[in-house]
JSON list of C-alpha atoms and ligand atoms in Angstrom, two decimals:
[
{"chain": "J", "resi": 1, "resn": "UNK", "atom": "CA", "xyz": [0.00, 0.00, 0.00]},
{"chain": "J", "resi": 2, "resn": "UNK", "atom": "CA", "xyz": [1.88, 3.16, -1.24]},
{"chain": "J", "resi": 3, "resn": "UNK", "atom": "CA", "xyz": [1.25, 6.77, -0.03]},
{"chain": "J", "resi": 4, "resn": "UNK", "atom": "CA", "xyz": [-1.26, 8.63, -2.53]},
{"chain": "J", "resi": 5, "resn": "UNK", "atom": "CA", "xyz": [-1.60, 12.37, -3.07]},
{"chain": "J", "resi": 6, "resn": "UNK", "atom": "CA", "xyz": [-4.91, 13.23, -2.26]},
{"chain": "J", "resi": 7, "resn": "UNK", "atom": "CA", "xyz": [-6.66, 15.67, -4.61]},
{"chain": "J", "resi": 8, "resn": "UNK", "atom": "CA", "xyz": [-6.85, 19.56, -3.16]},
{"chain": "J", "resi": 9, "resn": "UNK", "atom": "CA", "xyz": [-9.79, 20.02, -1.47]},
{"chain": "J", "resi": 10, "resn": "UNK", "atom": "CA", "xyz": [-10.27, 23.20, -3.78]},
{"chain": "J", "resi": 11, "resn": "UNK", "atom": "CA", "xyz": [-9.56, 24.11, -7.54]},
{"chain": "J", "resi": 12, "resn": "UNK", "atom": "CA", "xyz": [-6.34, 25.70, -7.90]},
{"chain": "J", "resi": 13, "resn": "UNK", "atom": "CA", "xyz": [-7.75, 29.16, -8.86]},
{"chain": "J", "resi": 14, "resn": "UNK", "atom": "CA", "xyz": [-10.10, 29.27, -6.28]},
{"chain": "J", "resi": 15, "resn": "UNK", "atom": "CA", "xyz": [-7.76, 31.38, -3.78]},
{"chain": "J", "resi": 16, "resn": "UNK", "atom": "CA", "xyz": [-7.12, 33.63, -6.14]},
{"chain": "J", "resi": 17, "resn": "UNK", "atom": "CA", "xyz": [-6.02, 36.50, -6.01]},
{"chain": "J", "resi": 18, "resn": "UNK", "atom": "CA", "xyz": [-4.60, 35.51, -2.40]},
{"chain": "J", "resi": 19, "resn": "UNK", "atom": "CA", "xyz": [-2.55, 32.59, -3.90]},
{"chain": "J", "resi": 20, "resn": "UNK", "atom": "CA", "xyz": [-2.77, 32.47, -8.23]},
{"chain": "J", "resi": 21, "resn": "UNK", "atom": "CA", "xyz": [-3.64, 29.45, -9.52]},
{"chain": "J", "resi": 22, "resn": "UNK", "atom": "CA", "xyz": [0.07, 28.72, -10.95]},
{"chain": "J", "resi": 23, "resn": "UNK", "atom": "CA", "xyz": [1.24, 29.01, -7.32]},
{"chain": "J", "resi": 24, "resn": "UNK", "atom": "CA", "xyz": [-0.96, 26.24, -6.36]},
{"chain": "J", "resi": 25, "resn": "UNK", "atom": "CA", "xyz": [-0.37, 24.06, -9.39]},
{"chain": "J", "resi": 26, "resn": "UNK", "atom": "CA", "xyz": [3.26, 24.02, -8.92]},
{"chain": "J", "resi": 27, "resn": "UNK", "atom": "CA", "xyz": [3.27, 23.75, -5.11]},
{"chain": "J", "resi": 28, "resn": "UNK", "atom": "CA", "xyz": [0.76, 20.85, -4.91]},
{"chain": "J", "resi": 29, "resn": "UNK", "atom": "CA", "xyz": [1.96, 19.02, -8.15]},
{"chain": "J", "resi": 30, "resn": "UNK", "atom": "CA", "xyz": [5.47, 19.53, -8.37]},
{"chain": "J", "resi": 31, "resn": "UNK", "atom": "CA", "xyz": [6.88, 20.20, -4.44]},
{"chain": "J", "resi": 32, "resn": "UNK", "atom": "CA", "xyz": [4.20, 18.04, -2.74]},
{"chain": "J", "resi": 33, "resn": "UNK", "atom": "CA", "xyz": [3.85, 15.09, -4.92]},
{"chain": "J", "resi": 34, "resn": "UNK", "atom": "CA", "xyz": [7.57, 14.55, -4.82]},
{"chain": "J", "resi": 35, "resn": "UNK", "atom": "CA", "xyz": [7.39, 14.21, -1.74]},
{"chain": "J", "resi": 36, "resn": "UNK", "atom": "CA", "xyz": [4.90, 11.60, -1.61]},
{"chain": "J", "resi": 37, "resn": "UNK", "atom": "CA", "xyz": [7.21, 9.82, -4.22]},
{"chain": "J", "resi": 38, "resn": "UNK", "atom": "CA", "xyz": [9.90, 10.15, -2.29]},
{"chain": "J", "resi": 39, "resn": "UNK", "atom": "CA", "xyz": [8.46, 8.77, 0.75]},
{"chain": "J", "resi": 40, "resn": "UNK", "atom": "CA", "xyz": [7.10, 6.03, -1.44]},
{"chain": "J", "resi": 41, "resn": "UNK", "atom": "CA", "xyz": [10.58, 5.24, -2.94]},
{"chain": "J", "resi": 42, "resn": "UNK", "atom": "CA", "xyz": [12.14, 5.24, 0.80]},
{"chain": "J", "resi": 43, "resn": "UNK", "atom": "CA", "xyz": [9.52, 2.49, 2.16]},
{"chain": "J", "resi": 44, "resn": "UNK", "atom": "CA", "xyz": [9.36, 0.09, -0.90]},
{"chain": "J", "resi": 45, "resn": "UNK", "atom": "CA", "xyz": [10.11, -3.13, 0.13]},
{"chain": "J", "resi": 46, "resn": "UNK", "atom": "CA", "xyz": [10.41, -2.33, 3.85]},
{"chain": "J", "resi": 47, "resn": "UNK", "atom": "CA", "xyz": [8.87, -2.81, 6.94]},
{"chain": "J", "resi": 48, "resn": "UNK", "atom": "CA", "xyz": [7.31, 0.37, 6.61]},
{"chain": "J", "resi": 49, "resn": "UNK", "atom": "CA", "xyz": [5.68, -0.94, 3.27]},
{"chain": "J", "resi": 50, "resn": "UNK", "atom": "CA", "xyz": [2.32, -0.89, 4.55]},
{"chain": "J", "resi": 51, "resn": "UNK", "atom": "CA", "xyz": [2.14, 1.82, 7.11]},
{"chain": "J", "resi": 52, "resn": "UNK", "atom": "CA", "xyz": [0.05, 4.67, 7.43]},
{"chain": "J", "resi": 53, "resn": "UNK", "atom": "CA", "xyz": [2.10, 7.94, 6.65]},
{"chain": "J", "resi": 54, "resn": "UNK", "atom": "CA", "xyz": [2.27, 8.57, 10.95]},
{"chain": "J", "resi": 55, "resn": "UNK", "atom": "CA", "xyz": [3.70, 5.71, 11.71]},
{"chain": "J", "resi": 56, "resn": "UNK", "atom": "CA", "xyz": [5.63, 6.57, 9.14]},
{"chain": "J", "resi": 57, "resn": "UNK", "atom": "CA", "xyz": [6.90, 9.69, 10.70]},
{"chain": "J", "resi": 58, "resn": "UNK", "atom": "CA", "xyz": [7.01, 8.57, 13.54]},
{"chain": "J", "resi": 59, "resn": "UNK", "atom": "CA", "xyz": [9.05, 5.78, 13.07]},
{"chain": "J", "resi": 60, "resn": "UNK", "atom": "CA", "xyz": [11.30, 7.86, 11.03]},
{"chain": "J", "resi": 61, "resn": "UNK", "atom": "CA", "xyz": [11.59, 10.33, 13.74]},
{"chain": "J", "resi": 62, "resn": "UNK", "atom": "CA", "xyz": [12.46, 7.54, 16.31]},
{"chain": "J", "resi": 63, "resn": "UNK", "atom": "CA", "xyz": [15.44, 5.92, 14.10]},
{"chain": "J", "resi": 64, "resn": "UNK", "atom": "CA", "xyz": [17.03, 9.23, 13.46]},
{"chain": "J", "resi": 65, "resn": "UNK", "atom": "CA", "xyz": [16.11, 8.65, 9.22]},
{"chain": "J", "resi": 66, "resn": "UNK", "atom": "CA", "xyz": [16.06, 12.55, 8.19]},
{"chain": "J", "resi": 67, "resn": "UNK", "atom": "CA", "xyz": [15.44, 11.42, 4.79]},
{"chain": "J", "resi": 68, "resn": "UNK", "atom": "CA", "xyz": [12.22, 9.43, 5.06]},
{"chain": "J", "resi": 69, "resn": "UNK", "atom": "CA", "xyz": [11.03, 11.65, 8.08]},
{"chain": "J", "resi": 70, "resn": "UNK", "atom": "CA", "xyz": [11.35, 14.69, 5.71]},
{"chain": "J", "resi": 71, "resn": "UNK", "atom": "CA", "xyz": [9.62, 13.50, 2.58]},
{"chain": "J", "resi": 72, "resn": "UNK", "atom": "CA", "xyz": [7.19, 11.78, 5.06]},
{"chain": "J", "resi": 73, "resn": "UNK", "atom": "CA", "xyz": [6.44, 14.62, 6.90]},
{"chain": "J", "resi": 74, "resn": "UNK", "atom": "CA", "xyz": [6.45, 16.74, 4.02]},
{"chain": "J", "resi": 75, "resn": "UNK", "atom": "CA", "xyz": [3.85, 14.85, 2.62]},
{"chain": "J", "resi": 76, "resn": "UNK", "atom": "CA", "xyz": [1.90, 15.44, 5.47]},
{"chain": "J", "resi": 77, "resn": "UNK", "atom": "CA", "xyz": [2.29, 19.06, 6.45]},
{"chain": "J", "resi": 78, "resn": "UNK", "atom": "CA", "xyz": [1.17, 19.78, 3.01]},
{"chain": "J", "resi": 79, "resn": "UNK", "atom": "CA", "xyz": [-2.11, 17.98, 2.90]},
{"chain": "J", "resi": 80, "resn": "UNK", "atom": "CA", "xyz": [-2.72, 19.81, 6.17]},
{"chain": "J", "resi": 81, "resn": "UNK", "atom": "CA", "xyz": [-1.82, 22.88, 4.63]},
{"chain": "J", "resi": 82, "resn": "UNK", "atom": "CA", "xyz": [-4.06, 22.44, 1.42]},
{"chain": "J", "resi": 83, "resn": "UNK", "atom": "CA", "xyz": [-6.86, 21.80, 4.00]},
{"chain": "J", "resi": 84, "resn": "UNK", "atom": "CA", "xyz": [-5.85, 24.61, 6.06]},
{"chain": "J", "resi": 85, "resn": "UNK", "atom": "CA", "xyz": [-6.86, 26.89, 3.21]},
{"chain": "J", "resi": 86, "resn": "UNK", "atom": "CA", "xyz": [-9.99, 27.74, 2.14]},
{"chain": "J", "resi": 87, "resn": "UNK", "atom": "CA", "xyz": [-11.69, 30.20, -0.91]},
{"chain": "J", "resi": 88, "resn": "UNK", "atom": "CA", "xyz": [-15.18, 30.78, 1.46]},
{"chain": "J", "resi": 89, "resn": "UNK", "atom": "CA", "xyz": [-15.33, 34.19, 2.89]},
{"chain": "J", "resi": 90, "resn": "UNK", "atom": "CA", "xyz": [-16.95, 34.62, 6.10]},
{"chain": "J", "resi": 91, "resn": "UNK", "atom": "CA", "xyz": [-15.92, 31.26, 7.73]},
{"chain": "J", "resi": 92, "resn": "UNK", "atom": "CA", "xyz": [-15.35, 31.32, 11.37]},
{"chain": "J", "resi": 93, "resn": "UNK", "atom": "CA", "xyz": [-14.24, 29.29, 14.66]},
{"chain": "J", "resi": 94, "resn": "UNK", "atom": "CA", "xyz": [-16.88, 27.56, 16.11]},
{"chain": "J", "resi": 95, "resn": "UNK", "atom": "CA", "xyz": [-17.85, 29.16, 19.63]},
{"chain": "J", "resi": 96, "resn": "UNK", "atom": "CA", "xyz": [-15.82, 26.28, 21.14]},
{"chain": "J", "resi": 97, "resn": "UNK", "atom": "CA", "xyz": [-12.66, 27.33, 19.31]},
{"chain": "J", "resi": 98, "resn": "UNK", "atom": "CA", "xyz": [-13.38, 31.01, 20.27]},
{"chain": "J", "resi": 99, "resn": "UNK", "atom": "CA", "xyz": [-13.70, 30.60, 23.85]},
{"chain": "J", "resi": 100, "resn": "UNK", "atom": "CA", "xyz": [-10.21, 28.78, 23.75]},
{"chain": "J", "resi": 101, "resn": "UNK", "atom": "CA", "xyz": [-9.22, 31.76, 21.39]},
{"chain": "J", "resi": 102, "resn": "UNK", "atom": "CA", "xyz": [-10.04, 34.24, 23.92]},
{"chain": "J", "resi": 103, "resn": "UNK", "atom": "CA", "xyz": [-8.84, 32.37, 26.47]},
{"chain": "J", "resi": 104, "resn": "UNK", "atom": "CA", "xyz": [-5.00, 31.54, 24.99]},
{"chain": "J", "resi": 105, "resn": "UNK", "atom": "CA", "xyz": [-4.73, 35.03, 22.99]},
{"chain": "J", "resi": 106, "resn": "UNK", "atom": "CA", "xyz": [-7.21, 37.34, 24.18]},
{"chain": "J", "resi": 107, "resn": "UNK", "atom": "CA", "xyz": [-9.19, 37.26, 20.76]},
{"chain": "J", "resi": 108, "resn": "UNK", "atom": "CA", "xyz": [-8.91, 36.14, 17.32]},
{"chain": "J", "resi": 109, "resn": "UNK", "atom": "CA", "xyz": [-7.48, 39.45, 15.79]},
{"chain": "J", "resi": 110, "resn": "UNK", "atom": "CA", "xyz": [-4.85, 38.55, 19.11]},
{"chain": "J", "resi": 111, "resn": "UNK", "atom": "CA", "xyz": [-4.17, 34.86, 17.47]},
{"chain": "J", "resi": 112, "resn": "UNK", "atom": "CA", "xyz": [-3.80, 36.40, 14.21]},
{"chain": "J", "resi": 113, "resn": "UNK", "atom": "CA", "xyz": [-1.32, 38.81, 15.26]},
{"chain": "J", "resi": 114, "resn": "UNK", "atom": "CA", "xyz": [0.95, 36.25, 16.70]},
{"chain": "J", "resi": 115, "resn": "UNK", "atom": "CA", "xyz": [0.72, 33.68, 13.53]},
{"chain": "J", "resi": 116, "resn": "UNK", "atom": "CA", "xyz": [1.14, 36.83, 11.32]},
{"chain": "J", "resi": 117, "resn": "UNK", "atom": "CA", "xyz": [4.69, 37.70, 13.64]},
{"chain": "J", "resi": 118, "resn": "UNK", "atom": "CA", "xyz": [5.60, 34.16, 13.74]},
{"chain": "J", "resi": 119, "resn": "UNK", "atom": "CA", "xyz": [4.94, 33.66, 9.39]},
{"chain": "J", "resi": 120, "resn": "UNK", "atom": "CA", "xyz": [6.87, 36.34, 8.90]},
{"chain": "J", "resi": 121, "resn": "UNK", "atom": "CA", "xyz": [9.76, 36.45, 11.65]},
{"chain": "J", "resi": 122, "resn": "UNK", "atom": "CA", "xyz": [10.41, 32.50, 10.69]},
{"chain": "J", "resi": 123, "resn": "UNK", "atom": "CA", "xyz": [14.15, 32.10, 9.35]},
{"chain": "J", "resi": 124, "resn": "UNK", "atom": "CA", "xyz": [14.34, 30.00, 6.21]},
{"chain": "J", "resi": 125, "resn": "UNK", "atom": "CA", "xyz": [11.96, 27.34, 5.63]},
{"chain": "J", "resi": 126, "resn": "UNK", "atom": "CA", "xyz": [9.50, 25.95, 7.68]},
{"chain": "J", "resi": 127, "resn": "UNK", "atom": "CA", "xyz": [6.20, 25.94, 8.67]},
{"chain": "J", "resi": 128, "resn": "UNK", "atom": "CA", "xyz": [3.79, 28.00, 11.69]},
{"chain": "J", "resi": 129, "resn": "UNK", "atom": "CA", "xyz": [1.07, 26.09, 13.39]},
{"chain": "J", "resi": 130, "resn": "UNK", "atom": "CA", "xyz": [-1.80, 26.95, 15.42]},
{"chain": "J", "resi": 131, "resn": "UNK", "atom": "CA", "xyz": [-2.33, 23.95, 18.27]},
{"chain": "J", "resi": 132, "resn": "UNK", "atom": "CA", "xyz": [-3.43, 22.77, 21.10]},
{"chain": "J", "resi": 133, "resn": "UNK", "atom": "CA", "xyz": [-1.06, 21.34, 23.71]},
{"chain": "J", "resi": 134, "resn": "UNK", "atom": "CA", "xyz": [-1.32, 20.79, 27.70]},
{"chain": "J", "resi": 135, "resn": "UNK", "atom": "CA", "xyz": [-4.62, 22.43, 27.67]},
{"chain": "J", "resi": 136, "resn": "UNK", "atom": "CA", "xyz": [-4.33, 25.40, 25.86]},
{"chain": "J", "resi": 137, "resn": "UNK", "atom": "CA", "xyz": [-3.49, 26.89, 22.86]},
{"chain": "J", "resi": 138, "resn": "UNK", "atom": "CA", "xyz": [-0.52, 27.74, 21.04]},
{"chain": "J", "resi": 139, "resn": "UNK", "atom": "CA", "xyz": [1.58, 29.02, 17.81]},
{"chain": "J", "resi": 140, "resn": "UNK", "atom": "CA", "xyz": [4.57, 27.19, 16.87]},
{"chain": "J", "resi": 141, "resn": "UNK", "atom": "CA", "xyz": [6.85, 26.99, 14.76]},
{"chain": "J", "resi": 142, "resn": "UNK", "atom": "CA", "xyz": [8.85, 24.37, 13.20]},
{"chain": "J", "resi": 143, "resn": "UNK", "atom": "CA", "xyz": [11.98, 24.43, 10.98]},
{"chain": "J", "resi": 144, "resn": "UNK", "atom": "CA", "xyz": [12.02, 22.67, 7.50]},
{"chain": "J", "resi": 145, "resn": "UNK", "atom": "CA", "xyz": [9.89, 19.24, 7.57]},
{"chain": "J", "resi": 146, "resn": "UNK", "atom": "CA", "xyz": [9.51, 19.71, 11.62]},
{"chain": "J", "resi": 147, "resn": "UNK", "atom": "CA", "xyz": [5.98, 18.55, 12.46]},
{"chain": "J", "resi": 148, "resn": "UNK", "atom": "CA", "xyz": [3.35, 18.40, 15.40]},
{"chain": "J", "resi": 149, "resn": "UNK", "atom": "CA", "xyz": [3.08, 14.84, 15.47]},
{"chain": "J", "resi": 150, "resn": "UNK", "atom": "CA", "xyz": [6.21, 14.61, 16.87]},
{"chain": "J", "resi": 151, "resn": "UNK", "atom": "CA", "xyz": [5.81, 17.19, 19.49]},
{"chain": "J", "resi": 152, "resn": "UNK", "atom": "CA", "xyz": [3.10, 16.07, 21.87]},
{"chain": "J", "resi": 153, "resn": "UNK", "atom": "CA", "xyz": [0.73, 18.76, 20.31]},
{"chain": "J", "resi": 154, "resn": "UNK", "atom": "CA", "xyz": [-2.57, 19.16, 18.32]},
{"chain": "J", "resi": 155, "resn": "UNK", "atom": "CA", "xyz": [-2.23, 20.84, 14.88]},
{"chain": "J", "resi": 156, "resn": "UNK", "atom": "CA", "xyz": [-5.57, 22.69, 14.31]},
{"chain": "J", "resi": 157, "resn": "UNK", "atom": "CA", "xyz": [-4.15, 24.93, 11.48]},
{"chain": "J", "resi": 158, "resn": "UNK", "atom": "CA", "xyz": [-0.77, 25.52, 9.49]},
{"chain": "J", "resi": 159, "resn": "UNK", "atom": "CA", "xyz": [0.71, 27.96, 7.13]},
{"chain": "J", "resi": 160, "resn": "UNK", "atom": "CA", "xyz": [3.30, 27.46, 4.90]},
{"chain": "J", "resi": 161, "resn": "UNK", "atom": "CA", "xyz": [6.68, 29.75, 4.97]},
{"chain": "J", "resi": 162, "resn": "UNK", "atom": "CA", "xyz": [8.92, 28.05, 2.89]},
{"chain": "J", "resi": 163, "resn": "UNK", "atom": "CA", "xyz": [9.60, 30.48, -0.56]},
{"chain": "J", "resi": 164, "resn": "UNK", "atom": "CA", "xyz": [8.06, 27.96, -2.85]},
{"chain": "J", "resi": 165, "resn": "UNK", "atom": "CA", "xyz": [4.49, 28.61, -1.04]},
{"chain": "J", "resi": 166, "resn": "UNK", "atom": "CA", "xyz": [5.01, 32.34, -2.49]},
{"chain": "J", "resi": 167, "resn": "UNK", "atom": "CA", "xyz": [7.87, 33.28, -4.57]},
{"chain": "J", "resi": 168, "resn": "UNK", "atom": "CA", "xyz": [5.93, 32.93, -7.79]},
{"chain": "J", "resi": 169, "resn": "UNK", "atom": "CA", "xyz": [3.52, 35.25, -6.52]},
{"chain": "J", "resi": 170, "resn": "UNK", "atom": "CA", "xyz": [5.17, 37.98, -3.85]},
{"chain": "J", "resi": 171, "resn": "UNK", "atom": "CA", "xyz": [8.65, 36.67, -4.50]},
{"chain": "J", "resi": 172, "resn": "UNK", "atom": "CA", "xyz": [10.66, 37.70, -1.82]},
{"chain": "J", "resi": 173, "resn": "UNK", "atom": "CA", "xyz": [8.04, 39.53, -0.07]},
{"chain": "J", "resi": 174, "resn": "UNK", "atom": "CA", "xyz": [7.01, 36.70, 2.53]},
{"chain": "J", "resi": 175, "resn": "UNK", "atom": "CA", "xyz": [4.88, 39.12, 4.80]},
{"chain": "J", "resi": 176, "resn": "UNK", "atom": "CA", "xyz": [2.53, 39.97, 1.97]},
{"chain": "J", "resi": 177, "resn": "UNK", "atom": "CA", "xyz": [1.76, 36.45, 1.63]},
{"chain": "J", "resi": 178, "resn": "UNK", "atom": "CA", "xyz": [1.15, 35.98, 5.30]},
{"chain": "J", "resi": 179, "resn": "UNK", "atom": "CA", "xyz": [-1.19, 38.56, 5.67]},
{"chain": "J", "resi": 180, "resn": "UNK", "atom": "CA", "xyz": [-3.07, 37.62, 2.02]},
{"chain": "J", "resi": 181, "resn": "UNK", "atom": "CA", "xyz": [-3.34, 34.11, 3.88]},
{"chain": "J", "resi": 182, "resn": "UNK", "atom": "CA", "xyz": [-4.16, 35.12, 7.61]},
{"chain": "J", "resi": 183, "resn": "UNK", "atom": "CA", "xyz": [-6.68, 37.49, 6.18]},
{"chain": "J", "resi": 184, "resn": "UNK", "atom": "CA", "xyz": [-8.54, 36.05, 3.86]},
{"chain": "J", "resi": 185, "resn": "UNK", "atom": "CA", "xyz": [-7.95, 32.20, 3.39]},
{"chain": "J", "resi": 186, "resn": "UNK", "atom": "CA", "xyz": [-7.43, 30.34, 6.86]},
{"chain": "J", "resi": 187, "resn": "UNK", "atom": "CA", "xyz": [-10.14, 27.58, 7.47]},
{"chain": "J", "resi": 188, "resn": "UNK", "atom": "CA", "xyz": [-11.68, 28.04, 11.11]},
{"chain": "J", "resi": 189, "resn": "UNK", "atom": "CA", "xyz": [-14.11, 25.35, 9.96]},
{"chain": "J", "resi": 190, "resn": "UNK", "atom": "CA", "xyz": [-11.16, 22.93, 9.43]},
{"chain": "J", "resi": 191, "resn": "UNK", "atom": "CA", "xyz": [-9.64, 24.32, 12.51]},
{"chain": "J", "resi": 192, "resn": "UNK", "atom": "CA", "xyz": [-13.11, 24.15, 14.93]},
{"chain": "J", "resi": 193, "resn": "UNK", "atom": "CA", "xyz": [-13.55, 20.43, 13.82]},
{"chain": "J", "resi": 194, "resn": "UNK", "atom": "CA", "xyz": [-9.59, 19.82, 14.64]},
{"chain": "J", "resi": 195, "resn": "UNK", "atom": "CA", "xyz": [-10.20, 21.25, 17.89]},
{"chain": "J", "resi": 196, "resn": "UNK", "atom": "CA", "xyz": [-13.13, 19.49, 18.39]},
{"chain": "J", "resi": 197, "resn": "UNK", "atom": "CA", "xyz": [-12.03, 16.28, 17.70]},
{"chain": "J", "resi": 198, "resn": "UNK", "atom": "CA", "xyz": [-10.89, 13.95, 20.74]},
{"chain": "J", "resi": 199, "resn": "UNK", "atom": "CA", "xyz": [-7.86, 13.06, 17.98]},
{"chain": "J", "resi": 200, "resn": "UNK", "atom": "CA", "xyz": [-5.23, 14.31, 15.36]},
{"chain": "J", "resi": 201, "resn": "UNK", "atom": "CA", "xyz": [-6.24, 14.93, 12.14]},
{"chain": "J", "resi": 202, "resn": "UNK", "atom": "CA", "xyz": [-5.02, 11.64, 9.63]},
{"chain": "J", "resi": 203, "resn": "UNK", "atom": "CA", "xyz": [-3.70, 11.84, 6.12]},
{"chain": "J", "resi": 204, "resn": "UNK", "atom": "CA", "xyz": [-6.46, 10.49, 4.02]},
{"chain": "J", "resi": 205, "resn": "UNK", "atom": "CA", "xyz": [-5.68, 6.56, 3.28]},
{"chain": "J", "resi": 206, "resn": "UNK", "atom": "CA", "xyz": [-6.21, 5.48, -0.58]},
{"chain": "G", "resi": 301, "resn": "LIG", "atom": "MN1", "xyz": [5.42, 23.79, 0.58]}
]
């Protein structure tokens, strides 16, 4: 049982003109599916052959195989991302998520400040998450393929900072991005039900 890219769970020019269309079709068919080729190539044959992509991770994580943990978690953090993202205006946390909102940041345009700081202060690549851990809420942020599932810590939401997720569009302008994104295109429906849920959000199985 190989890994599978999943379709988008939009069309690509649907978050225009936040993200175009080319950013999208380059990002999801180019940088993601080689990932989930390369994670694909890693476990052939192995005794990962026929494990879900986390236990994939995981495992990878626990030998110390930065190769297959990176196109593994790659694979991953991008389907989360794609579902992170959403063209519907108007789309907000549940009152569950808010109260936690409130109660973490002092308020959603709080929470967004502190993603938008994060997104844009991160150095290099990597990605900035919105999740829940011991209780409460956080943002963190995690350098190159780093991932949540490795941390002890609910991913409700992600954003994308490496320059591939923009450079087409802002080039090296990273912050215009983030805002385009934080303002207009995060899914607190996606979010509300991760929050919700009594467990971590799985890559969809072929
Ligand atoms: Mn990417």
């Amino acid at each position: 049982m190989a890994i599978h890219l999943p379709d988008l769970p939009f069309s690509p020019a649907d978050l225009e003109p936040h993200i175009s269309a080319e950013t999208i079709g380059f990002h999801y068919s180019k940088h993601h599916k080689s990932y989930v080729d390369k994670t694909n190539g890693a476990i052939e044959g192995g005794s990962l052959a026929s494990a879900s992509l986390e236990e994939i991770i995981t495992a990878a994580d626990a030998r110390d195989d930065r190769a297959l943990f990176n196109a593994a978690a790659q694979t991953w953090n991008h389907q989360f991302y794609w579902e992170s993202l959403a063209p519907t205006q108007g789309n907000v946390p549940s009152s569950a998520l808010q109260a936690a909102i409130d109660k973490s940041f002092g308020g959603l345009d709080d929470l967004k400040s502190k993603l938008g700081a994060a997104a844009k202060g991160h150095f290099a690549s990597g990605w900035v998450w919105l999740v829940e851990q011991g209780g409460s809420l956080a943002v963190l942020e995690t350098h190159d393929a780093g991932c949540p599932l490795t941390m002890d810590a609910k991913p409700l939401l992600t954003i994308d900072v490496w320059e591939h997720a923009y450079y087409l569009d802002q080039q090296n302008e990273r912050p215009k991005y983030v805002e385009a994104v934080i303002d207009n295109l995060l899914n607190w429906q996606f979010a509300s039900a991760n929050f919700e849920s009594d467990s971590v959000w799985k890559f969809p199985q072929s």
